């Protein structure tokens, strides 16, 4: 009961802070979040406007490439508001690499937001794929279930910039021709997919955050504590077991008898010495 109350309180505080930020932006004349989004699509689904005012278009690949799925509509999606769960419940996947082309006419700093939820597989290493941005790998070996578990919202956020005809992302630079190619790359485990995505002008701090996931945060904290504990124990063991003046050992000394065949020749010589006199005596008889 206490966890539920804390979760509700956290959501209310998050919503209140977000409304306060939006109100401050409105007063200062700064563009709202929805106004800074230049392109948004609800992959595999119909048009949708989320709680932040972002308008997602109907999937332009419908009937052209890949397959749309609404398998997730039967599941509640954690970390997402009830109004926007449809963004994580529908998806588009393909049996090969596929993607979207996004026209960008102005230079500046941008953010690509990729929305995901694993609604089918119930363990990791079942669906793993990469994401490329104009040929640059921006998300490597994405395993949604391994990141957040089943039926849980997960956003991949990729900042990039376009200046003087160049695209800069993750420390790599390439020529930009006015179109941003977002590709979902076929890997060894199942098919690549996307639930929804959008591109906006701005910085990382401008992107709306998903609701907190108590179970996920607790698991991350436990993993950190385990890592710290293992590190401390290993240091203690190494300091307690290692001698003060360690002696470095070199290669082992070769066995001097390894190539000595004298022990094998001795019985042969004895047998030969006995055989000759015996044969001589038999010949005389």
Coordinates of C-alpha atoms in Angstrom, one line a residue:
X1 CA 0.0 0.0 0.0
X2 CA 2.8 2.3 0.9
X3 CA 4.5 1.7 -2.5
X4 CA 1.3 2.5 -4.4
X5 CA 0.9 5.7 -2.4
X6 CA 4.5 6.7 -3.1
X7 CA 4.1 5.9 -6.8
X8 CA 1.0 8.0 -7.1
X9 CA 2.7 10.9 -5.2
X10 CA 5.7 10.7 -7.5
X11 CA 3.5 10.8 -10.6
X12 CA 1.5 13.8 -9.3
X13 CA 4.8 15.7 -8.5
X14 CA 6.1 14.9 -11.9
X15 CA 3.0 16.1 -13.6
X16 CA 2.9 19.3 -11.5
X17 CA 6.5 20.1 -12.3
X18 CA 6.0 19.5 -16.0
X19 CA 2.9 21.8 -16.1
X20 CA 5.0 24.4 -14.2
X21 CA 7.8 24.2 -16.8
X22 CA 5.3 24.5 -19.7
X23 CA 3.6 27.5 -18.0
X24 CA 7.0 29.3 -17.6
X25 CA 7.8 28.7 -21.2
X26 CA 4.5 30.1 -22.3
X27 CA 5.1 33.2 -20.2
X28 CA 8.6 33.7 -21.5
X29 CA 7.4 33.2 -25.1
X30 CA 9.6 30.2 -25.7
X31 CA 8.2 27.5 -28.1
X32 CA 6.4 24.7 -26.4
X33 CA 7.5 21.1 -26.7
X34 CA 4.9 20.3 -29.3
X35 CA 6.0 23.3 -31.4
X36 CA 9.6 22.1 -31.4
X37 CA 8.7 18.6 -32.6
X38 CA 9.3 18.6 -36.4
X39 CA 8.2 15.0 -37.2
X40 CA 6.4 12.3 -35.2
X41 CA 4.9 8.9 -36.2
X42 CA 3.0 6.3 -34.4
X43 CA 4.5 3.2 -36.0
X44 CA 2.0 0.5 -36.9
X45 CA -0.9 2.6 -35.6
X46 CA -3.2 5.6 -36.3
X47 CA -2.6 9.3 -35.6
X48 CA -2.4 10.2 -31.9
X49 CA -1.8 13.4 -29.8
X50 CA -0.1 12.7 -26.5
X51 CA -0.4 14.4 -23.2
X52 CA 2.4 16.9 -24.1
X53 CA 0.6 18.0 -27.3
X54 CA 2.9 16.1 -29.7
X55 CA 0.9 15.0 -32.7
X56 CA 2.0 11.6 -34.1
X57 CA 1.0 11.0 -37.7
X58 CA -0.4 7.7 -38.9
X59 CA 2.4 5.3 -40.0
X60 CA 3.5 6.3 -43.6
X61 CA 4.9 2.8 -44.2
X62 CA 1.4 1.3 -43.9
X63 CA 0.9 -1.1 -46.9
X64 CA 4.4 -0.3 -48.2
X65 CA 7.1 -1.9 -46.0
X66 CA 7.1 -4.2 -43.0
X67 CA 4.2 -5.4 -40.9
X68 CA 2.0 -3.5 -38.4
X69 CA 1.1 -5.2 -35.1
X70 CA -1.4 -4.2 -32.4
X71 CA -0.6 -7.3 -30.3
X72 CA 0.2 -5.1 -27.3
X73 CA -3.2 -3.4 -27.0
X74 CA -4.2 -6.3 -24.7
X75 CA -1.5 -5.3 -22.2
X76 CA -1.2 -2.4 -19.8
X77 CA 2.2 -0.6 -20.4
X78 CA 4.2 0.3 -17.3
X79 CA 5.9 3.7 -17.1
X80 CA 3.4 5.3 -19.6
X81 CA 0.4 7.4 -18.9
X82 CA -2.9 5.7 -19.7
X83 CA -3.6 8.3 -22.5
X84 CA -0.4 7.4 -24.3
X85 CA -0.1 3.7 -23.9
X86 CA -1.2 3.2 -27.5
X87 CA 2.2 4.6 -28.6
X88 CA 3.9 1.5 -27.0
X89 CA 1.1 -1.0 -27.8
X90 CA 1.3 -0.8 -31.6
X91 CA 4.5 -1.4 -33.6
X92 CA 6.0 -2.0 -37.0
X93 CA 8.5 -4.7 -37.6
X94 CA 10.2 -6.2 -40.7
X95 CA 12.1 -9.4 -41.6
X96 CA 14.9 -7.2 -42.9
X97 CA 16.4 -3.8 -42.2
X98 CA 13.9 -1.0 -42.6
X99 CA 13.4 2.6 -41.6
X100 CA 12.1 6.1 -42.1
X101 CA 13.4 9.2 -43.9
X102 CA 12.8 12.5 -42.1
X103 CA 13.3 15.8 -43.9
X104 CA 15.2 18.4 -41.9
X105 CA 15.6 21.9 -43.4
X106 CA 17.1 23.9 -40.6
X107 CA 20.5 23.6 -38.8
X108 CA 20.7 23.2 -35.1
X109 CA 20.6 20.8 -32.2
X110 CA 18.1 18.0 -32.4
X111 CA 16.9 15.0 -30.4
X112 CA 15.6 11.7 -31.8
X113 CA 13.3 9.8 -29.4
X114 CA 12.6 6.1 -30.2
X115 CA 9.8 4.5 -28.2
X116 CA 9.7 0.8 -27.4
X117 CA 7.9 -1.9 -25.3
X118 CA 8.5 -5.6 -25.5
X119 CA 5.0 -7.1 -25.6
X120 CA 5.7 -10.6 -27.0
X121 CA 8.9 -12.1 -25.7
X122 CA 9.3 -13.0 -22.0
X123 CA 13.1 -13.3 -21.8
X124 CA 16.2 -11.6 -23.1
X125 CA 18.2 -12.5 -26.2
X126 CA 15.0 -13.1 -28.2
X127 CA 14.9 -9.8 -30.1
X128 CA 18.2 -7.9 -30.5
X129 CA 18.9 -5.3 -33.1
X130 CA 20.8 -2.1 -33.9
X131 CA 19.6 1.4 -34.9
X132 CA 21.5 3.5 -37.4
X133 CA 21.2 7.2 -38.1
X134 CA 22.5 8.1 -41.6
X135 CA 24.8 5.0 -41.4
X136 CA 26.0 5.8 -37.9
X137 CA 25.2 3.1 -35.3
X138 CA 23.5 5.1 -32.5
X139 CA 22.0 2.1 -30.6
X140 CA 23.9 -1.1 -30.4
X141 CA 22.4 -4.5 -29.6
X142 CA 19.1 -3.2 -28.3
X143 CA 17.4 -5.9 -26.2
X144 CA 14.2 -4.3 -24.9
X145 CA 13.3 -7.0 -22.4
X146 CA 16.9 -7.0 -21.0
X147 CA 16.6 -3.2 -20.5
X148 CA 13.2 -2.9 -18.8
X149 CA 11.4 -6.2 -18.8
X150 CA 8.0 -7.1 -20.3
X151 CA 5.2 -4.6 -21.3
X152 CA 7.3 -1.7 -20.0
X153 CA 7.8 1.6 -21.8
X154 CA 11.4 2.3 -22.8
X155 CA 12.7 5.4 -24.7
X156 CA 16.0 5.5 -26.6
X157 CA 17.1 9.2 -26.8
X158 CA 19.7 10.1 -29.4
X159 CA 21.0 13.7 -29.5
X160 CA 22.5 15.0 -32.8
X161 CA 23.3 18.2 -34.5
X162 CA 23.3 19.6 -38.1
X163 CA 25.7 22.4 -38.8
X164 CA 27.3 23.6 -42.1
X165 CA 25.9 20.7 -44.0
X166 CA 27.4 18.1 -41.6
X167 CA 25.6 15.7 -39.3
X168 CA 27.3 15.1 -35.9
X169 CA 26.2 12.2 -33.7
X170 CA 28.0 10.2 -31.0
X171 CA 31.3 11.8 -32.0
X172 CA 31.0 10.9 -35.7
X173 CA 30.5 13.4 -38.6
X174 CA 29.1 12.8 -42.0
X175 CA 27.7 14.9 -44.9
X176 CA 24.0 15.8 -44.5
X177 CA 21.8 16.0 -47.6
X178 CA 18.6 17.3 -46.0
X179 CA 17.2 13.9 -45.0
X180 CA 17.6 12.0 -41.8
X181 CA 17.6 8.2 -42.4
X182 CA 16.6 6.2 -39.3
X183 CA 17.2 2.5 -39.8
X184 CA 16.3 -0.5 -37.7
X185 CA 18.9 -3.1 -38.5
X186 CA 18.2 -6.8 -38.8
X187 CA 20.3 -8.8 -36.3
X188 CA 20.7 -12.5 -35.3
X189 CA 17.7 -12.5 -32.9
X190 CA 14.3 -12.1 -34.5
X191 CA 13.2 -8.9 -36.4
X192 CA 13.9 -5.2 -35.7
X193 CA 10.9 -3.0 -34.8
X194 CA 9.8 0.4 -33.6
X195 CA 6.7 1.5 -31.7
X196 CA 6.8 5.3 -32.2
X197 CA 9.4 8.0 -32.8
X198 CA 9.8 11.7 -33.1
X199 CA 12.4 14.3 -33.8
X200 CA 12.5 17.6 -32.0
X201 CA 14.7 20.7 -31.7
X202 CA 16.4 21.1 -28.4
X203 CA 18.6 19.5 -25.8
X204 CA 18.5 16.3 -23.7
X205 CA 16.9 18.1 -20.8
X206 CA 14.0 19.1 -23.0
X207 CA 12.8 15.6 -23.6
X208 CA 9.9 14.4 -21.4
X209 CA 10.9 11.6 -19.0
X210 CA 9.0 8.4 -18.6
X211 CA 7.4 7.7 -15.3
X212 CA 9.7 6.1 -12.7
X213 CA 9.7 2.3 -12.5
X214 CA 10.3 1.3 -8.8
X215 CA 11.1 -2.3 -9.6
X216 CA 13.6 -1.3 -12.3
X217 CA 15.3 1.4 -10.1
X218 CA 15.5 -1.1 -7.2
X219 CA 17.2 -3.7 -9.5
X220 CA 19.7 -1.1 -10.7
X221 CA 20.5 -0.1 -7.1
X222 CA 21.0 -3.7 -6.1
X223 CA 23.3 -4.4 -9.1
X224 CA 25.4 -1.3 -8.1
X225 CA 25.6 -2.5 -4.5
X226 CA 26.6 -6.0 -5.6
X227 CA 29.2 -4.6 -7.9
X228 CA 30.6 -2.4 -5.0
X229 CA 30.4 -5.4 -2.6
X230 CA 32.2 -7.7 -5.0
X231 CA 34.8 -5.1 -5.7
X232 CA 35.5 -4.6 -2.0
X233 CA 35.6 -8.3 -1.2
X234 CA 38.0 -8.9 -4.1
X235 CA 40.2 -6.1 -3.0
X236 CA 40.3 -7.6 0.6
X237 CA 41.0 -11.0 -0.7
X238 CA 43.8 -9.8 -2.9
X239 CA 45.4 -7.8 -0.2
X240 CA 45.1 -10.6 2.4
X241 CA 46.2 -13.5 0.2
X242 CA 49.0 -11.8 -1.8
X243 CA 52.5 -11.9 -0.1
X244 CA 54.3 -8.7 0.7
X245 CA 57.1 -9.6 -1.7
X246 CA 55.6 -11.6 -4.5
X247 CA 57.9 -13.8 -6.5
X248 CA 57.3 -13.7 -10.2
X249 CA 57.5 -17.2 -11.7
X250 CA 59.0 -17.8 -15.2
X251 CA 58.5 -20.7 -17.5
X252 CA 58.8 -24.2 -16.0
X253 CA 62.2 -25.9 -16.3
X254 CA 62.1 -28.6 -19.0
X255 CA 62.3 -32.2 -17.8
X256 CA 65.9 -33.3 -18.5
X257 CA 64.7 -36.9 -19.0
X258 CA 62.0 -36.0 -21.5
X259 CA 64.2 -36.7 -24.5
X260 CA 66.5 -39.4 -22.9
X261 CA 65.9 -42.8 -24.5
X262 CA 68.5 -44.7 -22.5
X263 CA 66.0 -46.3 -20.3
X264 CA 64.2 -47.7 -23.3
X265 CA 67.4 -49.0 -24.9
X266 CA 68.7 -50.9 -21.9
X267 CA 66.2 -53.9 -22.1
X268 CA 66.8 -54.2 -25.8
X269 CA 70.5 -54.4 -25.3
X270 CA 70.1 -57.1 -22.6
X271 CA 67.8 -59.1 -24.8
X272 CA 70.2 -58.8 -27.7
X273 CA 73.1 -59.9 -25.5
X274 CA 71.3 -63.0 -24.4
X275 CA 70.0 -63.9 -27.8
X276 CA 73.4 -64.1 -29.6
X277 CA 75.1 -66.7 -27.3
X278 CA 71.9 -68.8 -27.3
X279 CA 71.8 -68.8 -31.1
X280 CA 75.5 -69.7 -31.2
X281 CA 75.0 -72.7 -28.9
X282 CA 72.1 -74.0 -30.9
X283 CA 74.0 -73.8 -34.1
X284 CA 76.8 -76.0 -32.6
X285 CA 74.3 -78.6 -31.7

